[in-house]
Amino acid sequence: MLLLLLLLLLLLLLLLLVLLPPPPPPPPPPPPPPPRLLLLLLLLLPLLLLLNYYYYYYYYYYYYYYYYHYYYYYYYYYYYYYFFYYYFYYYYYYYFYYYYYYYYYYYYYYYYYYNYYYYYYYYYYYYYYYYYYYYYYYTTTTTTTTTTIHSDKKRIHTMAATTTYSPYRGACMFYKQPLFLWDFNHNCSCLSPTHIFRSPVMK
């Protein structure tokens, strides 16, 4: 009888364990403390930056302080140097006074002509630069025909007519000026076909 009662109690305990909900989980453990080295570096970072700034500040401070005294020394050196030459030039005052205006005049004289020839050659630099391409274009894109004209005075009059055509457009390069006439007898350039009849030979 006693055994039966014990078995019943065990069954009841098992039923209670199965039917009842499980107990809540235990609370999570606390987070570990932060590393002390990281905290120390974070605290020392502004101090390191400040020390770095003051290091370079004092470095350049003494650097310029040194050169300040360097030029300060040479300032007094040249001060006494020119103090001596002050009396030297004072003695030759009238001599240099005359040549001062003499060289002053020639300074502006050569300065003016220097600028004049500077712009003169500057202009001719672009002048020949332009005519280099002008000549190159004409030697590659022009056709010249030469005709001989017998005048009333029985002299041979030679003229050349040059027409410029562009190899890219197939037309004349210049607007309203396709024909150039060169008078080889009189070295005059005729810019229109009607000038051929105004030559001194033809009159």
PDB file of C-alpha atoms in Angstrom:
ATOM      1  CA  MET A   1       0.000   0.000   0.000  1.00  0.00           C
ATOM      2  CA  LEU A   2       2.800   2.366   0.782  1.00  0.00           C
ATOM      3  CA  LEU A   3       4.461   1.645  -2.512  1.00  0.00           C
ATOM      4  CA  LEU A   4       1.324   2.532  -4.396  1.00  0.00           C
ATOM      5  CA  LEU A   5       1.118   5.857  -2.683  1.00  0.00           C
ATOM      6  CA  LEU A   6       4.714   6.636  -3.585  1.00  0.00           C
ATOM      7  CA  LEU A   7       4.076   5.741  -7.210  1.00  0.00           C
ATOM      8  CA  LEU A   8       1.069   8.011  -7.308  1.00  0.00           C
ATOM      9  CA  LEU A   9       3.092  10.884  -5.914  1.00  0.00           C
ATOM     10  CA  LEU A  10       5.774  10.363  -8.534  1.00  0.00           C
ATOM     11  CA  LEU A  11       3.169  10.348 -11.302  1.00  0.00           C
ATOM     12  CA  LEU A  12       1.684  13.558  -9.986  1.00  0.00           C
ATOM     13  CA  LEU A  13       5.108  15.202  -9.918  1.00  0.00           C
ATOM     14  CA  LEU A  14       5.815  14.092 -13.465  1.00  0.00           C
ATOM     15  CA  LEU A  15       2.471  15.469 -14.650  1.00  0.00           C
ATOM     16  CA  LEU A  16       3.164  18.750 -12.924  1.00  0.00           C
ATOM     17  CA  LEU A  17       6.608  18.981 -14.532  1.00  0.00           C
ATOM     18  CA  VAL A  18       5.190  18.237 -17.989  1.00  0.00           C
ATOM     19  CA  LEU A  19       2.094  20.410 -17.825  1.00  0.00           C
ATOM     20  CA  LEU A  20       3.512  23.436 -16.011  1.00  0.00           C
ATOM     21  CA  PRO A  21       5.425  26.086 -18.170  1.00  0.00           C
ATOM     22  CA  PRO A  22       9.212  26.144 -17.925  1.00  0.00           C
ATOM     23  CA  PRO A  23      10.834  28.638 -15.601  1.00  0.00           C
ATOM     24  CA  PRO A  24      12.091  31.956 -17.077  1.00  0.00           C
ATOM     25  CA  PRO A  25      15.706  32.046 -18.321  1.00  0.00           C
ATOM     26  CA  PRO A  26      18.327  33.565 -16.074  1.00  0.00           C
ATOM     27  CA  PRO A  27      19.292  37.219 -16.646  1.00  0.00           C
ATOM     28  CA  PRO A  28      22.227  37.877 -19.060  1.00  0.00           C
ATOM     29  CA  PRO A  29      25.607  38.448 -17.522  1.00  0.00           C
ATOM     30  CA  PRO A  30      26.852  42.030 -17.224  1.00  0.00           C
ATOM     31  CA  PRO A  31      29.074  43.376 -20.098  1.00  0.00           C
ATOM     32  CA  PRO A  32      32.799  43.197 -19.571  1.00  0.00           C
ATOM     33  CA  PRO A  33      34.539  46.399 -18.504  1.00  0.00           C
ATOM     34  CA  PRO A  34      36.189  48.448 -21.308  1.00  0.00           C
ATOM     35  CA  PRO A  35      39.941  48.034 -21.733  1.00  0.00           C
ATOM     36  CA  ARG A  36      41.952  50.473 -19.710  1.00  0.00           C
ATOM     37  CA  LEU A  37      44.504  51.023 -22.476  1.00  0.00           C
ATOM     38  CA  LEU A  38      41.855  52.306 -24.872  1.00  0.00           C
ATOM     39  CA  LEU A  39      40.514  54.673 -22.256  1.00  0.00           C
ATOM     40  CA  LEU A  40      43.998  55.915 -21.574  1.00  0.00           C
ATOM     41  CA  LEU A  41      44.662  56.554 -25.276  1.00  0.00           C
ATOM     42  CA  LEU A  42      41.399  58.420 -25.660  1.00  0.00           C
ATOM     43  CA  LEU A  43      42.294  60.606 -22.741  1.00  0.00           C
ATOM     44  CA  LEU A  44      45.832  61.198 -23.968  1.00  0.00           C
ATOM     45  CA  LEU A  45      44.914  61.952 -27.597  1.00  0.00           C
ATOM     46  CA  PRO A  46      44.079  65.664 -27.048  1.00  0.00           C
ATOM     47  CA  LEU A  47      47.220  65.998 -24.989  1.00  0.00           C
ATOM     48  CA  LEU A  48      49.327  64.429 -27.724  1.00  0.00           C
ATOM     49  CA  LEU A  49      47.830  66.730 -30.336  1.00  0.00           C
ATOM     50  CA  LEU A  50      48.515  69.718 -28.133  1.00  0.00           C
ATOM     51  CA  LEU A  51      52.089  68.646 -27.566  1.00  0.00           C
ATOM     52  CA  ASN A  52      52.581  68.099 -31.288  1.00  0.00           C
ATOM     53  CA  TYR A  53      51.257  71.576 -32.042  1.00  0.00           C
ATOM     54  CA  TYR A  54      53.477  73.210 -29.439  1.00  0.00           C
ATOM     55  CA  TYR A  55      56.472  71.249 -30.628  1.00  0.00           C
ATOM     56  CA  TYR A  56      56.199  72.630 -34.159  1.00  0.00           C
ATOM     57  CA  TYR A  57      55.253  76.053 -32.874  1.00  0.00           C
ATOM     58  CA  TYR A  58      58.349  76.330 -30.716  1.00  0.00           C
ATOM     59  CA  TYR A  59      60.480  74.768 -33.408  1.00  0.00           C
ATOM     60  CA  TYR A  60      59.559  77.442 -35.947  1.00  0.00           C
ATOM     61  CA  TYR A  61      59.613  80.083 -33.272  1.00  0.00           C
ATOM     62  CA  TYR A  62      63.268  79.434 -32.535  1.00  0.00           C
ATOM     63  CA  TYR A  63      63.954  78.954 -36.239  1.00  0.00           C
ATOM     64  CA  TYR A  64      62.735  82.442 -37.101  1.00  0.00           C
ATOM     65  CA  TYR A  65      64.191  83.809 -33.903  1.00  0.00           C
ATOM     66  CA  TYR A  66      67.594  82.639 -35.072  1.00  0.00           C
ATOM     67  CA  TYR A  67      67.201  84.203 -38.502  1.00  0.00           C
ATOM     68  CA  TYR A  68      65.872  87.377 -36.975  1.00  0.00           C
ATOM     69  CA  HIS A  69      69.131  87.878 -35.104  1.00  0.00           C
ATOM     70  CA  TYR A  70      71.019  86.796 -38.191  1.00  0.00           C
ATOM     71  CA  TYR A  71      69.542  89.608 -40.280  1.00  0.00           C
ATOM     72  CA  TYR A  72      69.682  91.921 -37.315  1.00  0.00           C
ATOM     73  CA  TYR A  73      73.427  91.426 -37.225  1.00  0.00           C
ATOM     74  CA  TYR A  74      73.790  92.057 -40.951  1.00  0.00           C
ATOM     75  CA  TYR A  75      71.580  95.063 -40.695  1.00  0.00           C
ATOM     76  CA  TYR A  76      74.112  96.781 -38.424  1.00  0.00           C
ATOM     77  CA  TYR A  77      76.936  95.508 -40.548  1.00  0.00           C
ATOM     78  CA  TYR A  78      75.562  97.155 -43.660  1.00  0.00           C
ATOM     79  CA  TYR A  79      74.529 100.165 -41.657  1.00  0.00           C
ATOM     80  CA  TYR A  80      78.142 100.991 -40.811  1.00  0.00           C
ATOM     81  CA  TYR A  81      79.204  99.932 -44.264  1.00  0.00           C
ATOM     82  CA  TYR A  82      76.906 102.446 -45.937  1.00  0.00           C
ATOM     83  CA  PHE A  83      77.638 104.965 -43.244  1.00  0.00           C
ATOM     84  CA  PHE A  84      81.214 104.983 -44.472  1.00  0.00           C
ATOM     85  CA  TYR A  85      80.148 105.173 -48.112  1.00  0.00           C
ATOM     86  CA  TYR A  86      77.737 107.926 -47.300  1.00  0.00           C
ATOM     87  CA  TYR A  87      80.682 110.299 -46.818  1.00  0.00           C
ATOM     88  CA  PHE A  88      82.348 108.810 -49.816  1.00  0.00           C
ATOM     89  CA  TYR A  89      79.377 109.622 -52.047  1.00  0.00           C
ATOM     90  CA  TYR A  90      78.932 112.943 -50.321  1.00  0.00           C
ATOM     91  CA  TYR A  91      82.411 113.871 -51.448  1.00  0.00           C
ATOM     92  CA  TYR A  92      81.594 112.840 -55.046  1.00  0.00           C
ATOM     93  CA  TYR A  93      78.131 114.274 -54.873  1.00  0.00           C
ATOM     94  CA  TYR A  94      78.416 116.673 -57.779  1.00  0.00           C
ATOM     95  CA  TYR A  95      80.222 114.133 -59.882  1.00  0.00           C
ATOM     96  CA  PHE A  96      77.481 111.537 -59.482  1.00  0.00           C
ATOM     97  CA  TYR A  97      74.813 114.184 -59.619  1.00  0.00           C
ATOM     98  CA  TYR A  98      75.850 115.024 -63.154  1.00  0.00           C
ATOM     99  CA  TYR A  99      76.051 111.403 -64.245  1.00  0.00           C
ATOM    100  CA  TYR A 100      72.825 110.592 -62.493  1.00  0.00           C
ATOM    101  CA  TYR A 101      70.854 112.718 -64.924  1.00  0.00           C
ATOM    102  CA  TYR A 102      73.051 111.584 -67.755  1.00  0.00           C
ATOM    103  CA  TYR A 103      72.263 107.901 -67.150  1.00  0.00           C
ATOM    104  CA  TYR A 104      68.722 108.742 -66.169  1.00  0.00           C
ATOM    105  CA  TYR A 105      68.174 110.176 -69.617  1.00  0.00           C
ATOM    106  CA  TYR A 106      69.786 107.214 -71.373  1.00  0.00           C
ATOM    107  CA  TYR A 107      67.946 104.781 -69.169  1.00  0.00           C
ATOM    108  CA  TYR A 108      64.592 105.965 -70.504  1.00  0.00           C
ATOM    109  CA  TYR A 109      66.077 106.341 -73.939  1.00  0.00           C
ATOM    110  CA  TYR A 110      67.116 102.696 -74.102  1.00  0.00           C
ATOM    111  CA  TYR A 111      64.037 101.645 -72.172  1.00  0.00           C
ATOM    112  CA  TYR A 112      61.858 103.249 -74.813  1.00  0.00           C
ATOM    113  CA  TYR A 113      63.789 101.721 -77.689  1.00  0.00           C
ATOM    114  CA  TYR A 114      63.958  98.371 -75.962  1.00  0.00           C
ATOM    115  CA  ASN A 115      60.194  98.268 -75.732  1.00  0.00           C
ATOM    116  CA  TYR A 116      59.921  99.575 -79.249  1.00  0.00           C
ATOM    117  CA  TYR A 117      62.126  96.836 -80.687  1.00  0.00           C
ATOM    118  CA  TYR A 118      60.567  94.294 -78.375  1.00  0.00           C
ATOM    119  CA  TYR A 119      57.123  94.905 -79.846  1.00  0.00           C
ATOM    120  CA  TYR A 120      58.709  95.364 -83.253  1.00  0.00           C
ATOM    121  CA  TYR A 121      60.192  91.882 -83.227  1.00  0.00           C
ATOM    122  CA  TYR A 122      57.134  90.555 -81.426  1.00  0.00           C
ATOM    123  CA  TYR A 123      55.042  91.803 -84.327  1.00  0.00           C
ATOM    124  CA  TYR A 124      57.376  90.362 -86.935  1.00  0.00           C
ATOM    125  CA  TYR A 125      57.481  87.046 -85.101  1.00  0.00           C
ATOM    126  CA  TYR A 126      53.775  86.622 -85.709  1.00  0.00           C
ATOM    127  CA  TYR A 127      54.207  88.203 -89.140  1.00  0.00           C
ATOM    128  CA  TYR A 128      56.613  85.482 -90.283  1.00  0.00           C
ATOM    129  CA  TYR A 129      54.692  82.871 -88.333  1.00  0.00           C
ATOM    130  CA  TYR A 130      51.582  83.772 -90.338  1.00  0.00           C
ATOM    131  CA  TYR A 131      53.392  83.875 -93.672  1.00  0.00           C
ATOM    132  CA  TYR A 132      55.028  80.529 -92.996  1.00  0.00           C
ATOM    133  CA  TYR A 133      51.608  78.867 -93.038  1.00  0.00           C
ATOM    134  CA  TYR A 134      50.521  81.255 -95.784  1.00  0.00           C
ATOM    135  CA  TYR A 135      53.403  80.066 -97.991  1.00  0.00           C
ATOM    136  CA  TYR A 136      52.880  76.437 -96.988  1.00  0.00           C
ATOM    137  CA  TYR A 137      49.192  76.636 -97.884  1.00  0.00           C
ATOM    138  CA  TYR A 138      49.880  78.297-101.229  1.00  0.00           C
ATOM    139  CA  THR A 139      52.612  75.853-102.203  1.00  0.00           C
ATOM    140  CA  THR A 140      50.239  72.955-101.626  1.00  0.00           C
ATOM    141  CA  THR A 141      46.921  74.353-102.869  1.00  0.00           C
ATOM    142  CA  THR A 142      47.606  76.798-105.743  1.00  0.00           C
ATOM    143  CA  THR A 143      47.734  76.416-109.482  1.00  0.00           C
ATOM    144  CA  THR A 144      49.607  79.016-111.535  1.00  0.00           C
ATOM    145  CA  THR A 145      49.311  79.646-115.253  1.00  0.00           C
ATOM    146  CA  THR A 146      51.764  81.937-117.043  1.00  0.00           C
ATOM    147  CA  THR A 147      50.827  83.868-120.160  1.00  0.00           C
ATOM    148  CA  THR A 148      52.949  86.040-122.448  1.00  0.00           C
ATOM    149  CA  ILE A 149      51.458  89.202-123.893  1.00  0.00           C
ATOM    150  CA  HIS A 150      53.001  91.051-126.841  1.00  0.00           C
ATOM    151  CA  SER A 151      52.504  94.768-126.428  1.00  0.00           C
ATOM    152  CA  ASP A 152      52.490  97.518-129.029  1.00  0.00           C
ATOM    153  CA  LYS A 153      56.188  98.149-128.365  1.00  0.00           C
ATOM    154  CA  LYS A 154      56.984  94.541-129.350  1.00  0.00           C
ATOM    155  CA  ARG A 155      58.140  93.619-125.868  1.00  0.00           C
ATOM    156  CA  ILE A 156      57.163  90.399-124.190  1.00  0.00           C
ATOM    157  CA  HIS A 157      55.029  91.041-121.125  1.00  0.00           C
ATOM    158  CA  THR A 158      54.871  88.060-118.786  1.00  0.00           C
ATOM    159  CA  MET A 159      52.133  87.725-116.233  1.00  0.00           C
ATOM    160  CA  ALA A 160      51.027  84.903-114.013  1.00  0.00           C
ATOM    161  CA  ALA A 161      47.542  84.223-112.808  1.00  0.00           C
ATOM    162  CA  THR A 162      47.219  82.176-109.653  1.00  0.00           C
ATOM    163  CA  THR A 163      43.957  80.706-108.511  1.00  0.00           C
ATOM    164  CA  THR A 164      43.680  79.155-105.082  1.00  0.00           C
ATOM    165  CA  TYR A 165      41.393  76.210-104.504  1.00  0.00           C
ATOM    166  CA  SER A 166      40.930  74.444-101.214  1.00  0.00           C
ATOM    167  CA  PRO A 167      41.442  70.683-101.403  1.00  0.00           C
ATOM    168  CA  TYR A 168      38.817  70.254 -98.684  1.00  0.00           C
ATOM    169  CA  ARG A 169      36.034  72.419-100.113  1.00  0.00           C
ATOM    170  CA  GLY A 170      36.848  72.375-103.784  1.00  0.00           C
ATOM    171  CA  ALA A 171      36.242  76.123-103.954  1.00  0.00           C
ATOM    172  CA  CYS A 172      38.138  79.374-103.669  1.00  0.00           C
ATOM    173  CA  MET A 173      39.659  80.193-100.295  1.00  0.00           C
ATOM    174  CA  PHE A 174      39.137  83.961-100.375  1.00  0.00           C
ATOM    175  CA  TYR A 175      35.757  85.653-100.497  1.00  0.00           C
ATOM    176  CA  LYS A 176      35.249  87.679-103.719  1.00  0.00           C
ATOM    177  CA  GLN A 177      38.965  87.470-104.534  1.00  0.00           C
ATOM    178  CA  PRO A 178      39.721  84.235-106.339  1.00  0.00           C
ATOM    179  CA  LEU A 179      42.312  85.508-108.813  1.00  0.00           C
ATOM    180  CA  PHE A 180      45.767  86.997-108.192  1.00  0.00           C
ATOM    181  CA  LEU A 181      47.830  88.495-110.992  1.00  0.00           C
ATOM    182  CA  TRP A 182      51.570  89.153-110.681  1.00  0.00           C
ATOM    183  CA  ASP A 183      53.281  91.478-113.141  1.00  0.00           C
ATOM    184  CA  PHE A 184      56.834  90.141-113.436  1.00  0.00           C
ATOM    185  CA  ASN A 185      57.939  93.026-115.660  1.00  0.00           C
ATOM    186  CA  HIS A 186      57.035  95.842-113.283  1.00  0.00           C
ATOM    187  CA  ASN A 187      56.861  94.170-109.844  1.00  0.00           C
ATOM    188  CA  CYS A 188      53.338  95.321-109.142  1.00  0.00           C
ATOM    189  CA  SER A 189      50.595  93.114-107.777  1.00  0.00           C
ATOM    190  CA  CYS A 190      47.259  93.296-109.543  1.00  0.00           C
ATOM    191  CA  LEU A 191      44.405  92.180-107.303  1.00  0.00           C
ATOM    192  CA  SER A 192      41.707  91.999-109.964  1.00  0.00           C
ATOM    193  CA  PRO A 193      41.617  90.751-113.579  1.00  0.00           C
ATOM    194  CA  THR A 194      40.787  94.264-114.814  1.00  0.00           C
ATOM    195  CA  HIS A 195      44.204  95.571-113.701  1.00  0.00           C
ATOM    196  CA  ILE A 196      45.879  93.595-116.461  1.00  0.00           C
ATOM    197  CA  PHE A 197      44.882  96.339-118.915  1.00  0.00           C
ATOM    198  CA  ARG A 198      46.345  99.113-116.720  1.00  0.00           C
ATOM    199  CA  SER A 199      49.971  97.999-117.028  1.00  0.00           C
ATOM    200  CA  PRO A 200      52.469 100.659-118.232  1.00  0.00           C
ATOM    201  CA  VAL A 201      53.546  98.285-120.953  1.00  0.00           C
ATOM    202  CA  MET A 202      50.024  97.958-122.310  1.00  0.00           C
ATOM    203  CA  LYS A 203      49.470 101.740-122.473  1.00  0.00           C
TER     204      LYS A 203
END
